[in-house]
Amino acid sequence: MEISEGRESCCTPVEEPPPVIMSNAEPEGVDQPKRTIMMRPGDGTSGREISLLANHLKVSIKCPDEIFYHYSVSITSDEKRAVNSKVIRRKIIDRLHETYSSEFAGKKFAYDGEKNLYTVGPLPHNRLEFTVVVEESSARHASESPSDNGSLNHYSKRSKHSLHSKAFLVEIDYAAKIPLRSVDLALQGADPENVQDALRVLDIILRQQAANRGCLLVRQSFFHDDSRNFTDVGGGVMSCRGFHSSFRPTDGGLTLNMDVSTTMILSPGPVIDFLLANQNVKEPRYIDWARAKRMLKNLRVKAKHNNREFKIIGLTDRPCNQQLFSMKVKNGGSPDDGGETLEITVYEYFTKHRNIELSSSVYMPCLDVGKPKRPNYLPLELCYLVSLQRYTKALSSVQRASLVEKSRQKPRERIKVITDAVRDYSYDDDPFLVACGISIEKQLIQINGRVLEAPKLKVGNGEEVTPCDGRWNFKNKHLFNPARIERWAVVNFSASCDTSHLSRELISCGRSKGIHFERPHTLIEEDPQYRRAGAVVRVEQMFEEIIARLPGHPDFLLCVLPERKNSELYGPWKKKSLTDLGIVTQCISPLKITDRYLTNVLLKINAKLGGTNSLLAMEHTSHLPLIKDTPTMILGMDVSHGSPGQSDIPSIAAVVGSLYWPLISKYRAVVRSQSPKLEIIESLYKPLPNGDDEGIMRELLLDFYRTSNGHKPAQIIVFRDGVSESQFSQVLNLELDQMIKAYNHLGEGGNPKFTLIVAQKNHHTKLFQANAVDNVPPGTVVDTNIVHPRNNDFFMCAHAGMIGTTKPAHYHVLLDEIGFAPDVLQNLIHSLSYVYQRSTSATSIELAKLSKSSNFIVAAVAPVRYAHLAAQQFGQFDKFEDHSETLSEQGSVKSIGTTPVTELPRLHKNVSDSMFFC
């Protein structure tokens, strides 16, 4: 890209941009939030002290009175079309600032690549307008946009083809002042209006620095084009290790949160090699070209014969040696000779006219890298996928397992990677930060934490168990309340499983745990003729066999699947059993039948059949503070969304509620579908035209009343999963209002007291022991230094990290009408991590979004885990069916906006009270 020396400018000088006048008047007709986030009531003191490190770096501000000036940037081409490529926009602004620095009065600036530019101090002009002339190749595709990963080779090198000039109009207009002082006020506990804007400017500075180094930017993470950071996970996909960085106001001052981050990219290199790996075939003749066309569309390639970069728009229908295109050739040497147009093949053009030998791609389709009405064909073997192209589709189970295995980092290794990055990237050298007087320390900050004592558990025969390192076991112990299993059967979809041996071992293990376990009524093997049929057909045929061979409704069915994860049979099987027939089922796919494996299976079966595996000792003796004397309901809430790229898949909201007060170990779930990608739950209260309420809360409130001796909840503790800080106000107002309306709809006088807590997993704070190489011990809690300077939040690691680096759950207490003391609430949350009935360890959740965090297990309270599981399980119902067919076959479809949302089938009445999500 060349900016011509001649330019037109129009500047309107002013001494200083007009001040921003803040008004206290509220916009007319706008409903203001009724509730605000509560302040921290104090710090906890229980537990033994422990010295920790956190991946936060201390930030000092020497010029707190500095002011950022915000300018709006508009860039349009001479055809009056907006320039959307961030890379091109950055290049134009950088060259503009570099060449005409006098117009910017030497001011340092930060630019986000879109419409926002920030300077320290005002520019000499309120409005800057430039006509920037760019010299660019007139050859076909000379205007192709480069990637957003910073690669600008195409634009920075002059083409051998003819050049023509293209003009861009750049308009820079003053927008607002953003005082850096707002950050200082936030650190003192105030809630200034501009603090998020000021922090956003600081984050943009770091992003700009990364962009200038050619990094791929993904939100607040950046990824270098360095093969040492790439790890092959199969299928033509690689994990790319990078770094997350964000400025955070904390109780201990401003910090830079620096963490290792991971995203998925396509394997760079020859396109043919990528297709072979992606489709897991050994030779090009086995490539599915229809599938290849879908995969390659919009990817960027570089042609090795001219080193130019293009975007793929499709594949040709004909192979390279048959695909024709028009080429104009001259008949003689006369300059007036217009020549003639010939139809030649792509193969002939490259071999005869470009003297490029083609071998492997002669009989393959060509890549079309042109425009819809102006195609441009390239042979596959001449094209390479450029680096740092994100892969946004869902990973297969094999890819996920490979990613977790290869990206594990022990605590000390992670500390070293982070501190080396801070040293190597030299944030302090950034001229904008220097101009602001901002300096960043190079070492992780040291903080104090506390380790809470693990709660004691009650198991069968009156025995008491004390967890060690967040774990316990049932060796030589009975379950607290074992179920009776009399009529049951085994169904087998796996040809390799010996169900006779499996059932004998399961019965023996169950009886040793106190379960009354009869022999199975029958063992049903799948008819081999159906194994190649679709999943729905296979499930239907199996249930026909079950109904024919069983004398009545079974207590439960044990289903052996052929794959451990992501079996296509799982969704249809669960849908049929839970919604159509009302049969409790347990799906397994054992690799090796051991006592430990069978015990884990039995824990799930017992909970689903109404049994209880263990109770908190204080729960058993009704010694729960603030809960034992007042009917208290505990809710866990989560929303799951479709896989990346599935924008039309309905989101699924799941809410679990506690039963049998004063117990806090028993839950049931209510699940609803809602608009795709909608995080706020919209069906907690759902009034119908006839005056009834069909919402989630009504069901849970009635179940609580029915199972708690006619008590209605006077207190409700809500654990909300999956929302970001920007959505806290919506949870605190919109969702809570729905819960109150549902309660009032039942005709109850007054409202219960609410305590509303958000449990966050997707954050970037890690904790390390300062004087040990191991992960922090289970029960570690931090509520000082790195927490919010004003709000009531804390970090907690309830589980023992056995692999990788432990990641704490981040709890935000938005509202506490019940009035928990810090120690009481933290110990309650810690204890709730031990009531998860399907395991013998403090609750943990493996993060599914591996593009953000690759190998972390996060401990969280059981209600959150249950809600997460329930949403996931219902999400499997239609996963392997064609969505359009599902919509047409089911009569219950609601439409929100332009997106139809399929209503989820309701649980059959026989299993509505079951903990099916176990």
Short mmCIF file of C-alpha atoms in Angstrom, two decimals, residues 278-673:
data_model
loop_
_atom_site.label_atom_id
_atom_site.label_comp_id
_atom_site.label_asym_id
_atom_site.label_seq_id
_atom_site.Cartn_x
_atom_site.Cartn_y
_atom_site.Cartn_z
CA ASN A 278 -9.19 -33.26 7.24
CA GLN A 279 -11.01 -36.18 5.62
CA ASN A 280 -8.65 -38.81 7.06
CA VAL A 281 -7.88 -40.38 3.67
CA LYS A 282 -4.50 -41.50 2.34
CA GLU A 283 -4.83 -40.63 -1.34
CA PRO A 284 -6.39 -37.70 -3.24
CA ARG A 285 -8.66 -40.03 -5.20
CA TYR A 286 -10.63 -40.68 -2.01
CA ILE A 287 -11.32 -36.99 -1.30
CA ASP A 288 -15.00 -36.06 -1.07
CA TRP A 289 -14.98 -32.90 -3.18
CA ALA A 290 -18.42 -31.72 -2.10
CA ARG A 291 -17.25 -31.82 1.50
CA ALA A 292 -13.95 -30.20 0.49
CA LYS A 293 -15.82 -27.34 -1.19
CA ARG A 294 -17.73 -26.59 2.01
CA MET A 295 -14.57 -26.73 4.10
CA LEU A 296 -12.42 -24.55 1.81
CA LYS A 297 -14.91 -21.77 1.13
CA ASN A 298 -13.66 -18.37 2.37
CA LEU A 299 -10.26 -19.74 3.42
CA ARG A 300 -7.16 -17.86 2.34
CA VAL A 301 -4.41 -19.37 0.27
CA LYS A 302 -1.11 -18.18 -1.11
CA ALA A 303 -0.09 -19.14 -4.64
CA LYS A 304 3.52 -20.30 -4.71
CA HIS A 305 4.12 -19.22 -8.33
CA ASN A 306 3.54 -15.53 -7.59
CA ASN A 307 3.48 -15.36 -3.75
CA ARG A 308 0.12 -13.62 -3.78
CA GLU A 309 -2.73 -14.23 -1.38
CA PHE A 310 -6.31 -15.00 -2.36
CA LYS A 311 -9.63 -15.97 -0.80
CA ILE A 312 -11.31 -19.17 -1.99
CA ILE A 313 -14.89 -18.73 -3.19
CA GLY A 314 -15.38 -22.28 -4.46
CA LEU A 315 -14.18 -25.26 -6.48
CA THR A 316 -14.64 -25.91 -10.18
CA ASP A 317 -16.97 -28.68 -11.34
CA ARG A 318 -14.40 -29.88 -13.87
CA PRO A 319 -10.82 -31.04 -13.27
CA CYS A 320 -7.81 -28.87 -14.04
CA ASN A 321 -7.18 -30.48 -17.46
CA GLN A 322 -10.78 -29.85 -18.57
CA GLN A 323 -11.64 -26.51 -16.97
CA LEU A 324 -11.69 -23.86 -19.69
CA PHE A 325 -11.28 -20.12 -19.42
CA SER A 326 -10.88 -17.28 -21.93
CA MET A 327 -7.42 -15.87 -22.63
CA LYS A 328 -6.62 -13.03 -25.02
CA VAL A 329 -3.47 -13.50 -27.17
CA LYS A 330 -1.87 -11.20 -29.76
CA ASN A 331 -1.53 -12.34 -33.35
CA GLY A 332 1.33 -10.07 -34.29
CA GLY A 333 3.61 -7.37 -33.06
CA SER A 334 1.44 -4.40 -33.97
CA PRO A 335 0.41 -2.31 -31.01
CA ASP A 336 -3.00 -1.86 -32.66
CA ASP A 337 -3.50 -5.60 -32.82
CA GLY A 338 -6.32 -6.39 -30.39
CA GLY A 339 -5.50 -10.09 -30.54
CA GLU A 340 -7.95 -12.93 -30.32
CA THR A 341 -9.63 -14.74 -27.48
CA LEU A 342 -8.91 -18.41 -27.03
CA GLU A 343 -10.55 -21.00 -24.84
CA ILE A 344 -7.84 -23.00 -23.11
CA THR A 345 -7.70 -25.25 -20.06
CA VAL A 346 -6.17 -24.21 -16.76
CA TYR A 347 -3.67 -27.06 -17.12
CA GLU A 348 -2.58 -25.86 -20.57
CA TYR A 349 -2.20 -22.27 -19.40
CA PHE A 350 0.12 -23.11 -16.53
CA THR A 351 2.20 -25.74 -18.33
CA LYS A 352 2.57 -24.05 -21.73
CA HIS A 353 2.21 -20.33 -21.01
CA ARG A 354 3.71 -20.16 -17.50
CA ASN A 355 6.14 -23.08 -17.81
CA ILE A 356 4.95 -24.50 -14.51
CA GLU A 357 4.83 -28.26 -14.27
CA LEU A 358 1.68 -29.73 -12.80
CA SER A 359 1.41 -33.32 -11.68
CA SER A 360 -0.76 -34.19 -8.68
CA SER A 361 -3.65 -31.79 -9.39
CA VAL A 362 -4.19 -32.50 -13.09
CA TYR A 363 -7.36 -34.49 -12.45
CA MET A 364 -8.53 -32.50 -9.44
CA PRO A 365 -10.88 -29.51 -9.37
CA CYS A 366 -9.31 -26.06 -9.39
CA LEU A 367 -9.72 -23.45 -6.68
CA ASP A 368 -11.81 -20.47 -7.70
CA VAL A 369 -10.23 -17.41 -6.09
CA GLY A 370 -11.97 -14.77 -8.17
CA LYS A 371 -15.26 -12.94 -7.96
CA PRO A 372 -18.72 -14.45 -8.51
CA LYS A 373 -18.92 -12.94 -12.01
CA ARG A 374 -15.17 -12.97 -12.69
CA PRO A 375 -13.69 -16.36 -11.80
CA ASN A 376 -9.99 -16.94 -11.37
CA TYR A 377 -8.74 -20.52 -11.32
CA LEU A 378 -5.69 -21.93 -9.57
CA PRO A 379 -4.46 -25.57 -9.56
CA LEU A 380 -4.59 -27.09 -6.09
CA GLU A 381 -0.93 -28.06 -5.95
CA LEU A 382 0.14 -24.43 -6.37
CA CYS A 383 -1.81 -23.29 -3.33
CA TYR A 384 -0.91 -23.23 0.35
CA LEU A 385 -3.20 -22.41 3.24
CA VAL A 386 -1.84 -19.31 4.97
CA SER A 387 -1.15 -19.50 8.68
CA LEU A 388 -3.34 -18.37 11.59
CA GLN A 389 -6.74 -19.10 10.07
CA ARG A 390 -9.16 -19.90 12.87
CA TYR A 391 -11.06 -23.17 12.98
CA THR A 392 -14.41 -22.43 14.60
CA LYS A 393 -16.26 -25.72 14.20
CA ALA A 394 -16.78 -28.11 17.11
CA LEU A 395 -13.92 -30.52 17.77
CA SER A 396 -14.48 -34.25 17.61
CA SER A 397 -14.02 -36.31 20.77
CA VAL A 398 -10.68 -37.57 19.40
CA GLN A 399 -9.49 -34.01 18.73
CA ARG A 400 -10.58 -32.84 22.17
CA ALA A 401 -8.79 -35.72 23.86
CA SER A 402 -5.64 -34.99 21.84
CA LEU A 403 -5.83 -31.29 22.68
CA VAL A 404 -6.19 -31.88 26.42
CA GLU A 405 -3.39 -34.44 26.41
CA LYS A 406 -0.94 -32.24 24.49
CA SER A 407 -1.68 -28.88 26.08
CA ARG A 408 -1.43 -29.73 29.76
CA GLN A 409 0.78 -27.43 31.75
CA LYS A 410 1.83 -27.97 35.34
CA PRO A 411 1.72 -24.90 37.58
CA ARG A 412 5.45 -24.09 37.47
CA GLU A 413 5.59 -24.51 33.70
CA ARG A 414 2.64 -22.16 33.32
CA ILE A 415 4.25 -19.54 35.55
CA LYS A 416 7.41 -19.67 33.44
CA VAL A 417 5.52 -19.32 30.14
CA ILE A 418 3.63 -16.29 31.44
CA THR A 419 6.64 -14.51 32.96
CA ASP A 420 8.74 -15.18 29.84
CA ALA A 421 6.01 -13.66 27.69
CA VAL A 422 5.81 -10.54 29.88
CA ARG A 423 9.57 -10.14 29.58
CA ASP A 424 9.74 -10.84 25.84
CA TYR A 425 6.83 -8.61 24.79
CA SER A 426 8.08 -5.58 26.76
CA TYR A 427 4.76 -3.89 27.39
CA ASP A 428 6.51 -1.02 29.12
CA ASP A 429 8.12 -0.05 25.83
CA ASP A 430 4.80 0.82 24.22
CA PRO A 431 4.93 4.57 23.48
CA PHE A 432 1.27 5.08 24.34
CA LEU A 433 1.67 3.50 27.78
CA VAL A 434 4.83 5.54 28.34
CA ALA A 435 2.91 8.70 27.45
CA CYS A 436 0.30 7.76 30.07
CA GLY A 437 2.97 7.10 32.70
CA ILE A 438 1.89 3.46 32.99
CA SER A 439 4.40 0.81 34.03
CA ILE A 440 3.91 -2.93 34.49
CA GLU A 441 5.86 -5.15 36.84
CA LYS A 442 7.42 -8.31 35.47
CA GLN A 443 6.59 -10.76 38.29
CA LEU A 444 3.32 -12.34 39.35
CA ILE A 445 1.81 -10.76 42.43
CA GLN A 446 1.92 -12.59 45.75
CA ILE A 447 -1.30 -12.82 47.75
CA ASN A 448 -2.70 -14.55 50.82
CA GLY A 449 -5.43 -17.16 50.58
CA ARG A 450 -7.18 -19.50 52.97
CA VAL A 451 -7.84 -23.24 52.81
CA LEU A 452 -11.28 -24.21 54.09
CA GLU A 453 -11.78 -27.49 55.92
CA ALA A 454 -13.54 -30.17 53.88
CA PRO A 455 -17.05 -31.02 55.15
CA LYS A 456 -17.69 -34.45 56.65
CA LEU A 457 -20.03 -36.81 54.81
CA LYS A 458 -22.56 -39.37 55.99
CA VAL A 459 -22.74 -42.72 54.16
CA GLY A 460 -24.59 -45.97 54.91
CA ASN A 461 -24.80 -47.73 58.28
CA GLY A 462 -24.26 -44.44 60.10
CA GLU A 463 -20.63 -44.19 58.99
CA GLU A 464 -18.95 -40.82 58.55
CA VAL A 465 -16.33 -40.05 55.91
CA THR A 466 -13.79 -37.21 55.89
CA PRO A 467 -12.68 -36.34 52.32
CA CYS A 468 -8.93 -36.18 51.73
CA ASP A 469 -7.62 -33.87 48.98
CA GLY A 470 -11.19 -33.28 47.86
CA ARG A 471 -11.90 -37.00 47.40
CA TRP A 472 -13.41 -39.99 49.17
CA ASN A 473 -14.49 -43.50 48.17
CA PHE A 474 -17.06 -46.22 48.90
CA LYS A 475 -14.63 -49.07 49.36
CA ASN A 476 -16.16 -51.38 52.01
CA LYS A 477 -18.95 -48.84 52.55
CA HIS A 478 -22.68 -48.74 51.83
CA LEU A 479 -24.55 -45.93 50.10
CA PHE A 480 -26.50 -43.68 52.48
CA ASN A 481 -29.90 -44.63 51.00
CA PRO A 482 -29.54 -47.43 48.44
CA ALA A 483 -32.31 -48.07 45.92
CA ARG A 484 -34.06 -51.38 45.18
CA ILE A 485 -33.49 -52.68 41.64
CA GLU A 486 -35.79 -55.56 40.85
CA ARG A 487 -37.04 -55.42 37.26
CA TRP A 488 -34.35 -54.27 34.86
CA ALA A 489 -32.67 -55.29 31.59
CA VAL A 490 -29.46 -54.81 29.65
CA VAL A 491 -29.58 -53.71 26.01
CA ASN A 492 -26.42 -53.95 23.97
CA PHE A 493 -25.55 -51.91 20.86
CA SER A 494 -21.88 -52.94 21.13
CA ALA A 495 -20.79 -56.18 19.51
CA SER A 496 -17.65 -56.35 21.65
CA CYS A 497 -19.29 -56.27 25.11
CA ASP A 498 -20.03 -59.42 27.10
CA THR A 499 -23.26 -58.30 28.78
CA SER A 500 -23.58 -61.48 30.82
CA HIS A 501 -20.24 -60.85 32.54
CA LEU A 502 -21.04 -57.14 32.85
CA SER A 503 -24.37 -57.73 34.59
CA ARG A 504 -22.89 -60.24 37.05
CA GLU A 505 -20.11 -57.82 38.04
CA LEU A 506 -22.54 -54.90 38.34
CA ILE A 507 -24.88 -56.90 40.62
CA SER A 508 -21.98 -58.02 42.81
CA CYS A 509 -20.63 -54.47 43.13
CA GLY A 510 -24.13 -53.08 43.79
CA ARG A 511 -24.87 -55.56 46.56
CA SER A 512 -21.55 -54.70 48.22
CA LYS A 513 -22.75 -51.07 48.34
CA GLY A 514 -26.07 -52.01 49.93
CA ILE A 515 -28.25 -51.97 46.79
CA HIS A 516 -30.96 -54.63 46.63
CA PHE A 517 -30.07 -55.89 43.15
CA GLU A 518 -31.91 -58.69 41.38
CA ARG A 519 -30.65 -60.41 38.25
CA PRO A 520 -31.66 -58.70 34.98
CA HIS A 521 -34.92 -59.90 33.48
CA THR A 522 -33.31 -60.19 30.06
CA LEU A 523 -30.18 -59.36 28.06
CA ILE A 524 -31.05 -57.93 24.63
CA GLU A 525 -28.47 -57.88 21.84
CA GLU A 526 -29.01 -55.64 18.82
CA ASP A 527 -29.98 -57.49 15.67
CA PRO A 528 -26.87 -57.23 13.41
CA GLN A 529 -29.03 -56.36 10.38
CA TYR A 530 -29.81 -52.94 11.93
CA ARG A 531 -26.24 -51.87 12.75
CA ARG A 532 -25.87 -49.96 9.49
CA ALA A 533 -29.24 -48.24 9.87
CA GLY A 534 -29.71 -44.69 11.16
CA ALA A 535 -29.59 -43.97 14.89
CA VAL A 536 -33.34 -43.32 15.24
CA VAL A 537 -34.21 -46.55 13.43
CA ARG A 538 -31.81 -48.56 15.60
CA VAL A 539 -33.28 -47.11 18.78
CA GLU A 540 -36.88 -47.71 17.66
CA GLN A 541 -36.10 -51.32 16.78
CA MET A 542 -34.44 -51.89 20.14
CA PHE A 543 -37.42 -50.51 22.05
CA GLU A 544 -39.78 -52.72 20.07
CA GLU A 545 -37.69 -55.67 21.27
CA ILE A 546 -37.72 -54.38 24.87
CA ILE A 547 -41.49 -53.99 24.96
CA ALA A 548 -41.94 -57.46 23.48
CA ARG A 549 -39.64 -59.18 25.99
CA LEU A 550 -40.41 -57.37 29.26
CA PRO A 551 -43.61 -58.15 31.20
CA GLY A 552 -44.04 -54.57 32.37
CA HIS A 553 -42.43 -51.21 33.02
CA PRO A 554 -38.78 -51.76 34.11
CA ASP A 555 -37.11 -50.03 37.03
CA PHE A 556 -34.33 -49.06 34.68
CA LEU A 557 -32.43 -50.07 31.53
CA LEU A 558 -28.67 -50.41 31.25
CA CYS A 559 -27.69 -49.41 27.70
CA VAL A 560 -24.27 -50.38 26.31
CA LEU A 561 -23.19 -48.02 23.51
CA PRO A 562 -20.45 -48.73 20.95
CA GLU A 563 -18.61 -45.41 21.46
CA ARG A 564 -17.52 -43.81 24.70
CA LYS A 565 -18.38 -40.24 23.68
CA ASN A 566 -20.60 -38.60 21.08
CA SER A 567 -22.36 -41.79 20.08
CA GLU A 568 -25.07 -40.98 17.55
CA LEU A 569 -27.36 -43.34 19.46
CA TYR A 570 -27.22 -41.37 22.72
CA GLY A 571 -29.60 -38.52 21.84
CA PRO A 572 -32.35 -40.64 20.23
CA TRP A 573 -32.05 -43.22 23.04
CA LYS A 574 -32.43 -40.64 25.82
CA LYS A 575 -35.24 -38.86 24.00
CA LYS A 576 -37.23 -42.05 23.54
CA SER A 577 -36.69 -43.36 27.06
CA LEU A 578 -37.14 -40.12 29.04
CA THR A 579 -39.89 -38.35 27.11
CA ASP A 580 -41.87 -41.05 25.30
CA LEU A 581 -41.76 -44.05 27.64
CA GLY A 582 -40.66 -42.69 31.02
CA ILE A 583 -37.91 -45.23 31.67
CA VAL A 584 -34.80 -44.43 33.71
CA THR A 585 -31.71 -45.46 31.74
CA GLN A 586 -27.97 -45.51 32.23
CA CYS A 587 -25.70 -45.44 29.17
CA ILE A 588 -22.20 -46.89 29.40
CA SER A 589 -19.38 -47.88 27.07
CA PRO A 590 -16.83 -49.70 29.22
CA LEU A 591 -13.27 -50.17 28.04
CA LYS A 592 -12.40 -52.16 31.12
CA ILE A 593 -14.76 -53.42 33.80
CA THR A 594 -13.27 -52.63 37.22
CA ASP A 595 -14.75 -52.13 40.67
CA ARG A 596 -14.00 -48.41 40.47
CA TYR A 597 -15.73 -48.10 37.12
CA LEU A 598 -18.79 -50.05 38.27
CA THR A 599 -19.00 -48.01 41.50
CA ASN A 600 -19.15 -44.80 39.48
CA VAL A 601 -21.90 -46.27 37.30
CA LEU A 602 -23.86 -47.35 40.37
CA LEU A 603 -23.64 -43.88 41.91
CA LYS A 604 -25.48 -42.51 38.85
CA ILE A 605 -28.05 -45.32 38.80
CA ASN A 606 -28.80 -45.00 42.51
CA ALA A 607 -29.34 -41.23 42.27
CA LYS A 608 -31.62 -41.61 39.23
CA LEU A 609 -33.74 -44.20 41.03
CA GLY A 610 -34.32 -41.92 44.03
CA GLY A 611 -31.53 -43.18 46.27
CA THR A 612 -28.95 -41.03 48.03
CA ASN A 613 -25.25 -41.85 47.86
CA SER A 614 -24.03 -39.54 50.62
CA LEU A 615 -25.13 -36.52 52.61
CA LEU A 616 -23.25 -33.72 54.29
CA ALA A 617 -22.95 -34.55 57.95
CA MET A 618 -24.31 -31.11 58.87
CA GLU A 619 -27.14 -31.65 56.40
CA HIS A 620 -28.01 -34.97 58.05
CA THR A 621 -28.17 -33.36 61.47
CA SER A 622 -29.94 -30.22 60.18
CA HIS A 623 -27.14 -27.91 61.26
CA LEU A 624 -26.96 -25.79 58.12
CA PRO A 625 -26.60 -22.14 59.16
CA LEU A 626 -29.54 -19.91 58.10
CA ILE A 627 -31.13 -22.87 56.28
CA LYS A 628 -32.14 -25.41 58.92
CA ASP A 629 -34.82 -23.21 60.52
CA THR A 630 -36.14 -21.44 57.42
CA PRO A 631 -37.46 -23.30 54.35
CA THR A 632 -34.77 -22.68 51.77
CA MET A 633 -34.73 -23.60 48.11
CA ILE A 634 -31.47 -23.79 46.13
CA LEU A 635 -31.47 -23.28 42.37
CA GLY A 636 -28.81 -23.92 39.74
CA MET A 637 -29.28 -22.21 36.36
CA ASP A 638 -27.43 -22.57 33.06
CA VAL A 639 -27.97 -22.08 29.33
CA SER A 640 -26.24 -24.16 26.66
CA HIS A 641 -25.88 -23.08 23.05
CA GLY A 642 -25.32 -24.83 19.75
CA SER A 643 -21.81 -25.71 18.63
CA PRO A 644 -19.73 -23.00 16.91
CA GLY A 645 -21.17 -22.28 13.48
CA GLN A 646 -24.67 -23.50 14.43
CA SER A 647 -26.36 -20.12 14.71
CA ASP A 648 -29.83 -21.55 14.09
CA ILE A 649 -29.80 -24.18 16.84
CA PRO A 650 -32.07 -23.20 19.77
CA SER A 651 -30.36 -22.55 23.08
CA ILE A 652 -31.40 -24.69 26.02
CA ALA A 653 -32.12 -23.27 29.46
CA ALA A 654 -31.94 -25.65 32.40
CA VAL A 655 -32.86 -24.89 36.00
CA VAL A 656 -32.48 -27.41 38.83
CA GLY A 657 -34.18 -26.95 42.18
CA SER A 658 -33.58 -28.60 45.54
CA LEU A 659 -36.15 -30.93 47.05
CA TYR A 660 -36.91 -32.35 50.53
CA TRP A 661 -35.87 -29.34 52.63
CA PRO A 662 -33.85 -29.16 54.84
CA LEU A 663 -31.74 -31.41 52.55
CA ILE A 664 -29.58 -29.68 49.93
CA SER A 665 -28.42 -32.82 48.08
CA LYS A 666 -31.55 -33.73 46.10
CA TYR A 667 -32.50 -31.88 42.89
CA ARG A 668 -34.78 -32.12 39.90
CA ALA A 669 -34.45 -30.26 36.59
CA VAL A 670 -36.79 -28.33 34.30
CA VAL A 671 -35.53 -27.65 30.78
CA ARG A 672 -36.81 -25.31 28.03
CA SER A 673 -35.61 -24.26 24.58
#
